[in-house]
Amino acid sequence: NVALSTSLSNPPPFIHATGAQVVLAARRALARWSLASNIQFNVTTSANQDAVADGVSLITVADTGNNRALFSTGLRPGRARVTFDPSTGSITEADMAINPNVTRLDQFGNEVGSFFSTDGTNDSYDLESTFTHEIGHMLGLEHSGEVAATMQPRQGVNGTYNLPNFTTRTLASDDVAGIRAIYGPRNGSGSIAGRVTYNSPGGSATFGAHVFAEDAATGRVVAGNVALASGAYRIDALPPGQYRVVVEQLDEPVRGDQIGSNGGGYPASSLASAAPFLTTEAGTFTVSANNTLALDVSVPGGNPALNPTFIGTGSSGQLSKVAVPVVPGRAMTVLVGGDNLGVVASGGVSINSPFITVSNVQQVAGFGIPIVSFDITPSILTPPGDYDIRLQSSAGQVAYVCAGLTVDLPVGVPAGTNLIDNSQFFVAQHYRDFLSREPDTSGLNFWTGEIEGCGADTTCREVKRINVSAAFFLSIEFQNTGYLVYRIYKAAFGDLPGKPVPVRMQQFFPDTQEIGRGVVVGQGNWQQQLEANKQAFALEFVQRPAFVARYPSGTSATDFVNALDANAGFVLSADEKTALISELAVNPSDARLRADVLRKVAENQVLQQREFNKAFVLMQFFGYLRRNPDDPPDSDFSGWQFWLAKLNQFGGDYIAAEMVKAFINSNEYRQRFGP
Ligand SMILES: [Zn+2]
């Protein structure tokens, strides 16, 4: 339960936006966390104005004495007040206020007055970013050591690098992992946990050491955490795969004493006084599903030779401590500044990603501190996410700027261009949006060739783009992963209460990833892998609390099968029903039998045909717009209903109904990839 104060609809003068814009910013910020986890916010409105303990969890922007009293400095744009139940450790109330006396540092480092906006106005704070960060605290998260994370302790102002500061509106994978670690890690993910100690495995604890994991395949930094006073750390919610693990001291750009937020595990003062140690690359490790990799790391004590403190862009000539936005396919010059960076070797800068090449490393004078400049060339296929900058001294010491680079579209895409107009990017994005994976080379080339075969014929290109786009929903891979997830929810629970569809995007994508893991249709033993995934998913699904609550053990085989059939819309023939009842009757509470019966109903041909158009329209919202049909800016299912009626009217012909065309040409879709 979260209440929006009426002050949001009638914002004070330090917020340069309308009430409607402020409310939308708050709702979008809440929706982001909701999409990343299983949290469902029940949002109400309250006449309360003060972020005080009163039993109501409130988001307020009111300029009141109580709210002003929450801020000891103007440099803190927002503040969350979280009350824990001391006996259980769970959050009983959480409030958020915005700083009426907000300030910023100007180019000379002087503190000057500032304000909030929602449109990227220079020198203001982006209100939606502040909301998103503070909601993270309200949910129990502490600060992150990754520069690009939304839970990084320092919010940049609009105008940094001559860009609006919108990248912290969206959640980094580190934020997502953090929230999933608290609110129940999804089945199918793995963890890394252990202790960090000085010099030897039995050495003293390195309180405040930042441990982070880079996906070895893409180079993206996926998640990290900070060691507690005991030296213990734990990184949860990691998708299975190979990870490079690095341990660094939180000196800069994120400092250890900025990590603690709500009186959690990190008393800030002792973090700041931890003895220094050298950044340590622990190695590459395999993380598997539902397992915790035990990894203790000992780090050499001593003063690091390299101290990267600032990052920046050559085009703006600005240095900052907020992540540098990178645009796929667009070369740029990046700066890193800090003490002793003069000892970085000429080949001593790298990005651990096959998608980003580094060249032209050189020292730059004139900033007052040592600066290393280098050019990066990111491929058009660079996946969204955050990337580390790795520096190496001529003597071999390494340092990282963890998540110093971020691909967070559309931030940084120049006006007048849109990445989605590039055929290769368009195709790659469909793999991400519909199949929840990066493209395989042969598929990417095939679909890109379909469009590029048109040459300069614009009519041909438009037709091919629509057909290529629809092909992803129609593909064997999607029909057996995403559409199967849809049908499993439909058979298990029917449509959601008060809604015409059976599944929310929050559940849909993690579950689709679980069924699709390791499957590339046409490659290797994909059929066996898919079948194994389907069995494992169905077995796990019938053991989830919601399913067990709906079908308690003791439910008879007849009742179970009848209920699934009713949910599905009475799709079973009499013979099919008899066969399923006799299969389950052997042991009606057995999870394997239940899973098999659920699958058989979900894979029923009549169900597949009946739900096809409904699911096709729902995927337009999930895949292209990355939201539920009734999420902002919509508030109900009327848009979904409009397109379903149209698709039905044309007998399912998406070309005649102009449905796919409307979605891929919509401003809402296009604005994900360009200004
Ligand atoms: Zn914070």
XYZ file of C-alpha atoms and ligand atoms in Angstrom:
676
model
C 0.000 0.000 0.000
C 1.425 3.338 -1.063
C -0.394 6.665 -0.903
C 0.392 9.558 -3.210
C 0.082 12.826 -1.326
C -2.247 15.386 -2.905
C 0.860 17.618 -3.053
C 1.871 15.677 -6.197
C -1.175 16.993 -8.070
C -0.434 20.518 -6.922
C 3.378 20.685 -6.833
C 5.277 23.474 -5.039
C 7.397 25.987 -7.001
C 10.681 24.031 -6.660
C 9.160 21.447 -9.017
C 8.937 22.794 -12.565
C 6.204 20.459 -13.821
C 2.436 20.117 -13.808
C 0.596 18.012 -11.265
C -0.260 15.478 -13.963
C 3.434 15.152 -14.900
C 4.457 14.662 -11.258
C 1.803 11.986 -10.665
C 2.807 10.208 -13.895
C 6.480 10.299 -12.826
C 5.578 8.680 -9.492
C 3.389 6.043 -11.110
C 6.042 5.192 -13.694
C 8.696 4.912 -10.978
C 6.472 2.529 -8.996
C 5.681 0.529 -12.140
C 9.408 0.010 -12.844
C 10.024 -1.666 -9.484
C 6.835 -3.632 -9.849
C 7.931 -4.933 -13.248
C 11.318 -5.938 -11.874
C 9.891 -8.009 -9.056
C 6.648 -9.471 -7.905
C 5.632 -6.429 -5.912
C 2.118 -5.210 -6.588
C 1.571 -1.662 -5.359
C -1.878 -0.690 -4.254
C -1.698 3.052 -4.982
C -4.133 5.426 -3.281
C -4.304 9.181 -2.736
C -3.906 10.848 0.649
C -4.396 14.370 1.969
C -1.349 13.767 4.234
C 1.634 15.985 3.423
C 4.367 14.925 5.874
C 6.763 11.994 5.592
C 6.280 11.013 9.245
C 5.436 7.790 11.054
C 1.641 7.787 10.939
C 0.816 4.315 9.639
C 0.548 5.485 6.027
C 3.360 4.864 3.524
C 3.404 8.181 1.703
C 5.105 9.716 -1.320
C 5.056 13.478 -0.836
C 6.577 16.535 -2.514
C 5.058 19.035 -0.069
C 7.185 21.899 1.298
C 6.534 21.464 5.028
C 8.641 21.857 8.138
C 8.618 18.128 8.834
C 9.783 17.342 5.308
C 12.485 20.040 5.353
C 13.759 18.589 8.633
C 14.634 15.331 6.835
C 17.428 17.043 4.908
C 20.723 18.128 6.432
C 22.147 19.094 3.032
C 20.742 20.522 -0.181
C 22.820 18.053 -2.182
C 20.449 15.257 -1.290
C 17.471 15.464 -3.669
C 15.211 12.941 -1.956
C 14.931 11.010 1.257
C 13.152 7.837 2.220
C 12.125 7.195 5.819
C 11.786 3.494 6.515
C 10.419 1.974 9.725
C 11.344 -1.612 10.464
C 9.639 -3.996 12.843
C 12.566 -4.817 15.182
C 11.266 -8.320 15.907
C 10.902 -9.466 12.282
C 13.112 -7.028 10.377
C 10.283 -6.390 7.924
C 9.294 -2.921 6.769
C 6.202 -1.587 8.525
C 6.073 1.868 6.951
C 8.086 3.756 4.350
C 7.723 7.397 3.364
C 9.461 9.570 0.802
C 9.934 13.317 0.641
C 11.650 15.579 -1.895
C 14.130 18.261 -0.775
C 12.554 21.752 -0.986
C 16.034 23.310 -0.604
C 17.728 21.154 -3.211
C 21.132 22.319 -4.462
C 23.736 21.179 -6.981
C 27.451 21.665 -7.529
C 28.308 23.983 -10.392
C 31.285 23.542 -12.726
C 33.624 25.108 -10.167
C 32.406 22.842 -7.363
C 30.343 25.543 -5.663
C 26.969 24.642 -4.159
C 24.181 26.566 -5.896
C 20.381 26.375 -5.802
C 18.552 23.881 -8.000
C 15.059 22.497 -8.653
C 13.247 19.469 -10.041
C 11.806 18.877 -13.503
C 10.418 16.043 -15.610
C 11.600 17.241 -19.039
C 15.393 17.208 -18.719
C 15.814 20.973 -18.130
C 19.518 21.791 -17.634
C 20.780 22.062 -14.048
C 17.622 20.535 -12.550
C 17.203 17.107 -10.978
C 15.023 14.633 -12.835
C 12.098 14.020 -10.497
C 11.275 10.592 -11.899
C 14.882 9.460 -11.262
C 14.677 10.726 -7.677
C 11.374 8.900 -7.188
C 12.788 5.666 -8.610
C 15.863 5.802 -6.358
C 13.892 6.610 -3.194
C 11.276 3.926 -3.888
C 14.209 1.495 -3.964
C 15.007 2.588 -0.386
C 11.322 2.345 0.585
C 11.461 -1.288 -0.543
C 14.522 -1.913 1.631
C 17.456 -1.534 -0.778
C 20.724 0.089 0.229
C 23.087 1.946 -2.093
C 24.956 0.208 -4.895
C 28.646 0.498 -5.714
C 27.945 0.434 -9.459
C 28.121 3.821 -11.085
C 25.250 3.197 -13.509
C 22.844 1.674 -10.985
C 19.745 3.590 -9.956
C 20.690 2.800 -6.347
C 24.101 4.444 -6.781
C 24.294 7.075 -4.006
C 24.679 10.215 -6.113
C 22.118 11.588 -8.575
C 23.518 13.692 -11.409
C 21.770 16.812 -12.666
C 20.345 17.241 -16.146
C 22.934 18.648 -18.516
C 25.795 16.399 -17.394
C 27.628 15.439 -20.624
C 25.097 17.783 -22.341
C 22.389 15.135 -21.885
C 19.251 14.816 -19.763
C 20.002 12.642 -16.731
C 17.392 9.993 -17.484
C 19.448 6.806 -17.174
C 18.578 6.360 -13.495
C 14.861 6.379 -14.285
C 15.315 2.832 -15.487
C 16.668 0.025 -13.349
C 20.097 -1.462 -13.923
C 20.424 -5.232 -13.736
C 22.110 -4.685 -10.356
C 18.960 -2.953 -9.059
C 16.792 -5.755 -10.420
C 18.982 -8.414 -8.797
C 18.852 -6.486 -5.526
C 15.068 -6.279 -5.418
C 14.653 -9.920 -6.431
C 17.071 -10.945 -3.699
C 14.761 -9.324 -1.126
C 11.377 -10.223 -2.572
C 12.027 -13.851 -3.350
C 14.620 -14.835 -5.939
C 13.037 -16.324 -9.012
C 13.405 -20.013 -9.478
C 16.144 -20.724 -11.981
C 18.653 -18.104 -10.831
C 21.875 -18.669 -8.937
C 24.034 -16.942 -6.330
C 27.653 -16.293 -5.409
C 28.550 -15.950 -1.743
C 31.614 -16.026 0.458
C 34.019 -13.859 2.454
C 36.525 -11.220 1.459
C 39.653 -11.049 3.606
C 42.962 -9.210 3.611
C 45.997 -11.030 2.214
C 44.996 -14.617 3.005
C 41.849 -16.751 3.424
C 42.251 -16.537 7.203
C 42.972 -12.805 7.189
C 40.857 -10.096 8.734
C 37.560 -9.090 7.130
C 37.505 -6.410 4.431
C 34.398 -4.543 5.504
C 32.968 -2.593 2.590
C 34.698 -4.485 -0.234
C 32.633 -4.263 -3.421
C 32.241 -7.632 -5.154
C 30.698 -7.605 -8.612
C 30.023 -10.069 -11.406
C 30.397 -9.443 -15.145
C 28.606 -11.709 -17.603
C 31.532 -13.330 -19.446
C 29.597 -13.642 -22.728
C 28.535 -10.009 -23.150
C 30.731 -8.162 -20.655
C 27.719 -6.624 -18.940
C 28.075 -6.111 -15.210
C 25.080 -7.979 -13.871
C 25.085 -7.524 -10.111
C 27.251 -6.819 -7.117
C 27.142 -6.338 -3.399
C 29.190 -4.971 -0.525
C 30.884 -7.085 2.139
C 29.522 -6.762 5.666
C 31.654 -6.170 8.767
C 32.285 -9.928 8.898
C 33.658 -9.828 5.341
C 30.670 -11.869 4.161
C 29.064 -10.948 0.856
C 26.310 -12.455 -1.211
C 25.154 -11.784 -4.793
C 21.735 -13.239 -5.582
C 19.370 -13.473 -8.550
C 22.089 -14.155 -11.151
C 20.899 -15.822 -14.365
C 22.864 -19.086 -14.882
C 26.053 -18.559 -16.875
C 29.738 -17.697 -16.709
C 30.775 -14.708 -14.628
C 34.007 -12.818 -14.099
C 34.190 -11.777 -10.459
C 36.087 -8.665 -9.380
C 36.656 -7.252 -5.882
C 37.425 -3.560 -5.477
C 37.610 -1.053 -2.693
C 34.849 1.539 -2.740
C 37.082 4.582 -2.881
C 35.760 6.435 -5.929
C 33.623 7.221 -7.926
C 31.353 5.574 -5.318
C 32.701 5.792 -1.773
C 32.179 3.241 0.955
C 30.758 5.801 3.383
C 27.957 6.574 0.907
C 26.657 3.029 0.830
C 24.580 2.804 4.020
C 21.116 4.238 3.635
C 18.475 3.126 6.070
C 20.458 1.934 9.039
C 20.963 -1.466 7.437
C 24.170 -3.497 7.371
C 26.667 -0.700 6.764
C 27.375 1.834 9.523
C 28.965 4.397 7.232
C 31.743 5.728 9.462
C 33.556 2.428 9.859
C 33.250 1.741 6.121
C 35.183 4.895 5.324
C 38.050 3.937 7.609
C 38.581 0.424 6.191
C 42.227 -0.226 5.281
C 42.951 0.032 1.533
C 43.558 -2.974 -0.701
C 44.276 -3.644 -4.355
C 41.543 -4.410 -6.871
C 41.514 -8.177 -7.399
C 40.205 -10.158 -10.368
C 39.076 -13.369 -8.703
C 38.569 -15.284 -11.969
C 35.772 -16.672 -14.125
C 33.198 -18.988 -12.577
C 30.083 -20.891 -13.572
C 26.860 -20.042 -11.782
C 24.117 -22.636 -12.133
C 20.396 -22.500 -11.450
C 19.210 -22.854 -7.839
C 22.787 -23.122 -6.569
C 25.109 -20.915 -4.575
C 28.717 -20.765 -5.736
C 30.992 -20.565 -2.692
C 33.745 -18.057 -3.406
C 36.097 -16.652 -0.773
C 38.502 -14.020 -2.065
C 41.617 -12.717 -0.375
C 42.820 -9.315 -1.492
C 46.316 -7.814 -1.100
C 46.360 -4.943 1.372
C 48.090 -1.751 0.325
C 47.555 1.531 -1.451
C 46.299 1.206 -5.040
C 48.523 2.847 -7.658
C 45.511 3.806 -9.774
C 42.655 5.907 -8.441
C 40.005 6.525 -11.093
C 37.695 9.139 -9.592
C 35.889 10.849 -12.463
C 34.543 9.782 -15.826
C 33.541 11.984 -18.714
C 33.040 12.415 -22.421
C 35.392 14.026 -24.917
C 32.532 15.771 -26.700
C 31.321 17.578 -23.571
C 34.742 18.007 -21.983
C 32.945 17.347 -18.689
C 34.014 15.071 -15.872
C 31.461 13.662 -13.453
C 30.688 10.714 -11.203
C 27.603 9.571 -13.103
C 27.706 6.882 -15.789
C 28.529 7.824 -19.383
C 25.683 6.929 -21.778
C 26.873 4.852 -24.743
C 24.832 4.460 -27.943
C 25.171 1.219 -29.954
C 26.872 1.870 -33.277
C 28.143 5.311 -32.292
C 31.853 5.886 -31.633
C 32.781 8.311 -28.873
C 35.668 9.528 -26.748
C 35.620 8.674 -23.040
C 37.681 10.311 -20.295
C 38.763 8.877 -16.953
C 40.401 11.120 -14.393
C 42.026 10.669 -11.017
C 45.272 10.550 -9.091
C 48.157 8.682 -10.699
C 46.330 7.880 -13.923
C 49.536 8.935 -15.652
C 50.794 5.405 -15.021
C 48.114 3.812 -17.237
C 49.932 2.054 -20.053
C 49.096 2.952 -23.662
C 47.329 -0.401 -24.067
C 46.110 -0.255 -20.490
C 42.436 0.578 -21.057
C 39.936 -2.112 -21.983
C 36.246 -2.937 -21.872
C 35.666 -6.635 -21.148
C 33.036 -6.955 -23.869
C 33.156 -8.409 -27.379
C 30.822 -5.580 -28.442
C 33.000 -2.595 -27.523
C 36.508 -1.957 -28.872
C 38.927 0.562 -27.392
C 41.528 2.549 -29.320
C 43.660 5.689 -29.186
C 44.502 5.635 -25.459
C 46.309 8.818 -24.498
C 47.028 11.154 -21.617
C 45.280 14.526 -21.727
C 46.590 17.651 -20.021
C 44.714 20.744 -18.902
C 42.143 19.378 -16.409
C 44.278 19.891 -13.305
C 44.285 16.137 -12.605
C 45.711 13.289 -14.701
C 43.246 12.276 -17.422
C 43.258 9.266 -19.702
C 41.314 9.639 -22.941
C 40.314 6.789 -25.243
C 37.931 6.117 -28.104
C 35.311 3.403 -27.942
C 33.502 1.828 -30.886
C 30.370 0.019 -29.697
C 28.779 -2.403 -32.162
C 25.177 -1.741 -33.220
C 24.457 -5.065 -31.462
C 25.787 -3.948 -28.067
C 23.153 -5.235 -25.610
C 21.525 -2.766 -23.230
C 23.206 -2.791 -19.850
C 26.217 -1.478 -17.960
C 29.875 -1.992 -18.785
C 33.050 -1.672 -16.754
C 36.117 0.329 -17.684
C 39.268 -1.639 -16.833
C 42.513 0.257 -16.336
C 45.970 -1.248 -15.993
C 49.157 0.462 -14.894
C 52.452 -0.105 -16.632
C 53.448 -2.117 -13.540
C 50.447 -4.417 -13.980
C 48.054 -3.176 -11.281
C 44.401 -3.004 -12.288
C 41.511 -0.721 -11.354
C 37.898 -0.700 -12.459
C 35.268 1.942 -12.950
C 32.417 -0.422 -12.219
C 29.459 0.183 -14.568
C 30.990 3.487 -15.697
C 29.430 3.067 -19.159
C 25.719 2.476 -19.686
C 23.686 1.528 -22.725
C 20.327 2.828 -21.572
C 18.335 3.863 -24.616
C 17.298 6.304 -25.832
C 19.607 8.503 -23.715
C 22.434 9.767 -25.895
C 20.853 9.000 -29.263
C 21.217 12.217 -31.284
C 18.143 14.137 -32.420
C 16.982 13.207 -35.888
C 18.095 9.590 -35.600
C 16.383 6.496 -34.250
C 18.207 3.195 -33.786
C 15.091 1.194 -34.631
C 15.422 2.392 -38.266
C 18.627 0.334 -38.538
C 17.581 -3.120 -39.803
C 20.182 -5.032 -37.818
C 19.270 -3.258 -34.601
C 15.547 -3.712 -35.364
C 16.010 -7.467 -35.695
C 18.289 -7.775 -32.646
C 15.762 -5.865 -30.539
C 13.043 -8.358 -31.520
C 15.156 -11.185 -30.122
C 15.404 -9.255 -26.842
C 11.752 -8.222 -26.694
C 10.048 -11.435 -27.818
C 12.505 -14.272 -27.239
C 14.278 -12.760 -24.194
C 17.732 -13.518 -25.598
C 20.482 -12.037 -27.738
C 20.295 -12.984 -31.435
C 22.161 -15.947 -32.893
C 24.221 -14.993 -35.940
C 22.347 -17.048 -38.522
C 18.932 -15.831 -37.387
C 20.119 -12.247 -37.222
C 21.544 -12.417 -40.738
C 18.464 -14.137 -42.133
C 15.930 -11.606 -40.833
C 18.137 -8.595 -41.525
C 18.579 -9.880 -45.091
C 14.808 -10.063 -45.506
C 14.556 -6.312 -44.992
C 17.814 -5.279 -46.654
C 16.896 -7.326 -49.740
C 14.453 -4.512 -50.553
C 17.330 -2.132 -51.210
C 16.031 1.425 -51.392
C 12.397 0.436 -52.066
C 10.688 2.042 -49.066
C 7.315 0.339 -49.583
C 9.016 -3.051 -49.730
C 11.024 -2.246 -46.605
C 7.934 -1.270 -44.636
C 6.089 -4.471 -45.618
C 9.119 -6.609 -44.764
C 9.613 -4.892 -41.413
C 6.011 -5.713 -40.472
C 6.362 -9.332 -41.599
C 9.719 -9.808 -39.873
C 8.291 -8.301 -36.715
C 5.202 -10.547 -36.692
C 7.412 -13.556 -37.443
C 8.798 -13.354 -33.909
C 5.376 -13.844 -32.302
C 4.565 -16.569 -34.840
C 7.928 -18.342 -34.480
C 8.169 -21.910 -33.196
C 10.404 -20.567 -30.439
C 7.909 -17.999 -29.139
C 4.904 -20.289 -29.515
C 6.693 -22.873 -27.337
C 8.018 -20.446 -24.752
C 6.129 -17.171 -24.291
C 2.801 -18.360 -25.659
C 3.048 -21.558 -23.631
C 3.579 -19.490 -20.464
C 0.426 -17.540 -21.338
C -1.579 -20.769 -21.770
C -0.216 -22.315 -18.571
C -1.491 -19.288 -16.619
C -4.800 -19.469 -18.491
C -5.292 -23.165 -17.685
C -4.112 -22.807 -14.091
C -6.020 -19.697 -13.052
C -8.184 -18.434 -15.934
C -8.189 -14.705 -16.590
C -6.960 -12.409 -13.815
C -9.652 -10.961 -11.538
C -11.264 -8.007 -13.304
C -8.981 -8.307 -16.338
C -9.530 -9.965 -19.741
C -6.070 -11.643 -19.821
C -4.474 -14.373 -17.667
C -0.952 -13.018 -17.028
C 0.931 -9.822 -16.112
C 4.216 -8.818 -17.683
C 5.908 -9.140 -14.260
C 5.358 -12.897 -14.311
C 5.467 -13.358 -18.038
C 9.075 -12.454 -18.848
C 10.908 -14.289 -16.056
C 8.825 -17.393 -16.774
C 9.420 -17.129 -20.516
C 13.159 -16.902 -19.857
C 12.961 -19.992 -17.691
C 11.320 -22.064 -20.456
C 13.562 -20.633 -23.168
C 16.896 -20.961 -21.362
C 19.561 -22.420 -23.657
C 17.079 -22.907 -26.524
C 17.859 -21.573 -30.002
C 15.428 -23.213 -32.410
C 17.340 -25.025 -35.146
C 20.576 -25.216 -33.165
C 22.032 -28.241 -31.394
C 19.706 -30.452 -29.380
C 17.165 -27.674 -28.982
C 14.157 -30.007 -28.966
C 15.420 -32.025 -26.002
C 16.447 -28.865 -24.168
C 13.037 -27.275 -24.758
C 11.221 -30.401 -23.608
C 13.364 -30.612 -20.473
C 12.724 -26.924 -19.759
C 8.962 -27.332 -20.228
C 8.863 -30.285 -17.836
C 10.956 -28.493 -15.243
C 8.884 -25.329 -15.523
C 5.524 -27.104 -15.210
C 6.795 -29.071 -12.215
C 8.004 -25.894 -10.541
C 4.803 -24.011 -11.449
C 2.462 -26.495 -9.734
C 4.517 -26.181 -6.531
C 4.265 -22.394 -6.350
C 2.282 -21.105 -3.363
C -0.436 -19.564 -5.552
C -1.050 -22.837 -7.350
C -1.046 -24.923 -4.178
C -3.454 -22.450 -2.564
C -5.831 -22.809 -5.499
C -5.476 -26.602 -5.652
C -4.772 -27.870 -2.136
C -3.555 -31.423 -1.747
C -6.653 -33.555 -1.425
C -8.262 -31.966 -4.495
C -9.708 -34.918 -6.412
C -8.548 -35.753 -9.931
C -12.006 -34.939 -11.287
C -12.171 -31.559 -9.539
C -8.639 -30.698 -10.668
C -9.228 -31.523 -14.324
C -12.657 -29.875 -14.355
C -11.216 -26.689 -12.866
C -8.405 -26.485 -15.423
C -10.870 -27.141 -18.236
C -13.195 -24.414 -16.966
C -10.289 -21.944 -16.682
C -9.248 -22.759 -20.228
C -12.779 -22.133 -21.479
C -14.002 -25.754 -21.792
C -11.578 -26.913 -24.428
C -11.336 -30.634 -23.569
C -13.350 -33.282 -25.363
C -15.083 -35.894 -23.191
C -12.424 -38.440 -24.114
C -9.562 -36.096 -23.331
C -11.090 -35.252 -19.984
C -11.576 -38.924 -19.067
C -7.984 -39.701 -20.008
C -6.586 -36.848 -17.877
C -8.725 -37.769 -14.871
C -7.588 -41.385 -14.988
C -3.942 -40.295 -15.367
C -4.147 -38.066 -12.283
C -6.336 -40.404 -10.241
C -3.292 -42.613 -9.545
C -2.176 -39.973 -7.039
C -4.105 -36.670 -7.356
C -1.664 -34.666 -5.182
C 1.497 -35.821 -6.963
C 3.324 -32.799 -8.374
C 4.656 -34.645 -11.434
C 1.202 -35.874 -12.419
C -0.321 -32.452 -11.798
C 2.405 -30.817 -13.901
C 1.810 -33.232 -16.748
C -1.966 -32.704 -16.707
C -1.526 -28.915 -16.568
C 0.801 -29.076 -19.565
C -1.593 -31.211 -21.552
C -4.421 -28.734 -21.010
C -2.135 -25.792 -21.822
C -0.976 -27.512 -25.020
C -4.515 -28.397 -26.089
C -5.078 -27.409 -29.732
C -8.479 -25.816 -29.146
C -7.040 -23.613 -26.388
C -4.136 -22.611 -28.619
C -6.518 -21.508 -31.369
C -9.014 -19.747 -29.095
C -6.482 -17.654 -27.222
C -4.252 -16.939 -30.206
C -5.597 -13.479 -31.104
C -5.875 -12.391 -27.465
C -2.279 -13.386 -26.826
C -1.129 -11.780 -30.088
C -2.582 -8.433 -28.989
C -1.241 -8.801 -25.445
C 2.255 -9.394 -26.855
C 2.033 -6.104 -28.747
C 1.948 -4.393 -25.360
C 4.466 -6.682 -23.629
C 6.940 -6.927 -26.518
C 6.831 -3.531 -28.192
C 5.761 -1.236 -25.369
C 7.236 -3.270 -22.475
C 4.222 -2.725 -20.273
C 0.843 -4.121 -19.353
C -2.060 -2.816 -21.468
C -3.452 -0.938 -18.446
C -0.135 0.547 -17.250
C 0.568 4.273 -17.721
C -0.073 6.094 -19.992
C -3.163 3.859 -20.297
C -5.340 3.065 -17.322
C -7.547 0.230 -18.560
C -7.788 -2.431 -21.255
C -9.592 -0.321 -23.848
C -6.519 -0.174 -26.116
C -6.101 -3.936 -25.909
C -9.826 -4.403 -26.594
C -9.709 -2.082 -29.603
C -6.976 -4.115 -31.280
C -8.546 -7.446 -30.389
C -11.819 -6.357 -31.996
C -9.947 -5.227 -35.080
C -7.882 -8.401 -35.332
C -11.016 -10.538 -34.930
C -12.850 -8.447 -37.510
C -10.124 -9.274 -40.042
C -10.106 -12.967 -39.134
C -6.710 -12.741 -37.439
C -4.983 -11.110 -40.415
C -2.568 -8.751 -38.662
C -1.578 -7.136 -41.977
C -5.141 -6.252 -42.964
C -5.879 -5.162 -39.391
C -2.733 -2.965 -39.551
C -1.980 -3.993 -35.970
C 1.759 -4.759 -36.033
C 2.260 -1.764 -38.289
C 0.521 0.516 -35.794
C 2.656 -0.705 -32.889
C 6.049 -0.575 -34.606
C 5.270 2.877 -35.976
C 3.842 4.204 -32.699
C 5.621 7.038 -30.938
C 5.630 5.045 -27.705
C 7.612 2.217 -29.352
C 9.924 4.442 -31.365
C 10.733 6.629 -28.371
C 12.402 3.660 -26.698
C 15.194 3.968 -29.282
C 15.501 7.604 -30.213
C 14.471 11.081 -29.124
Zn 19.800 6.949 -1.617
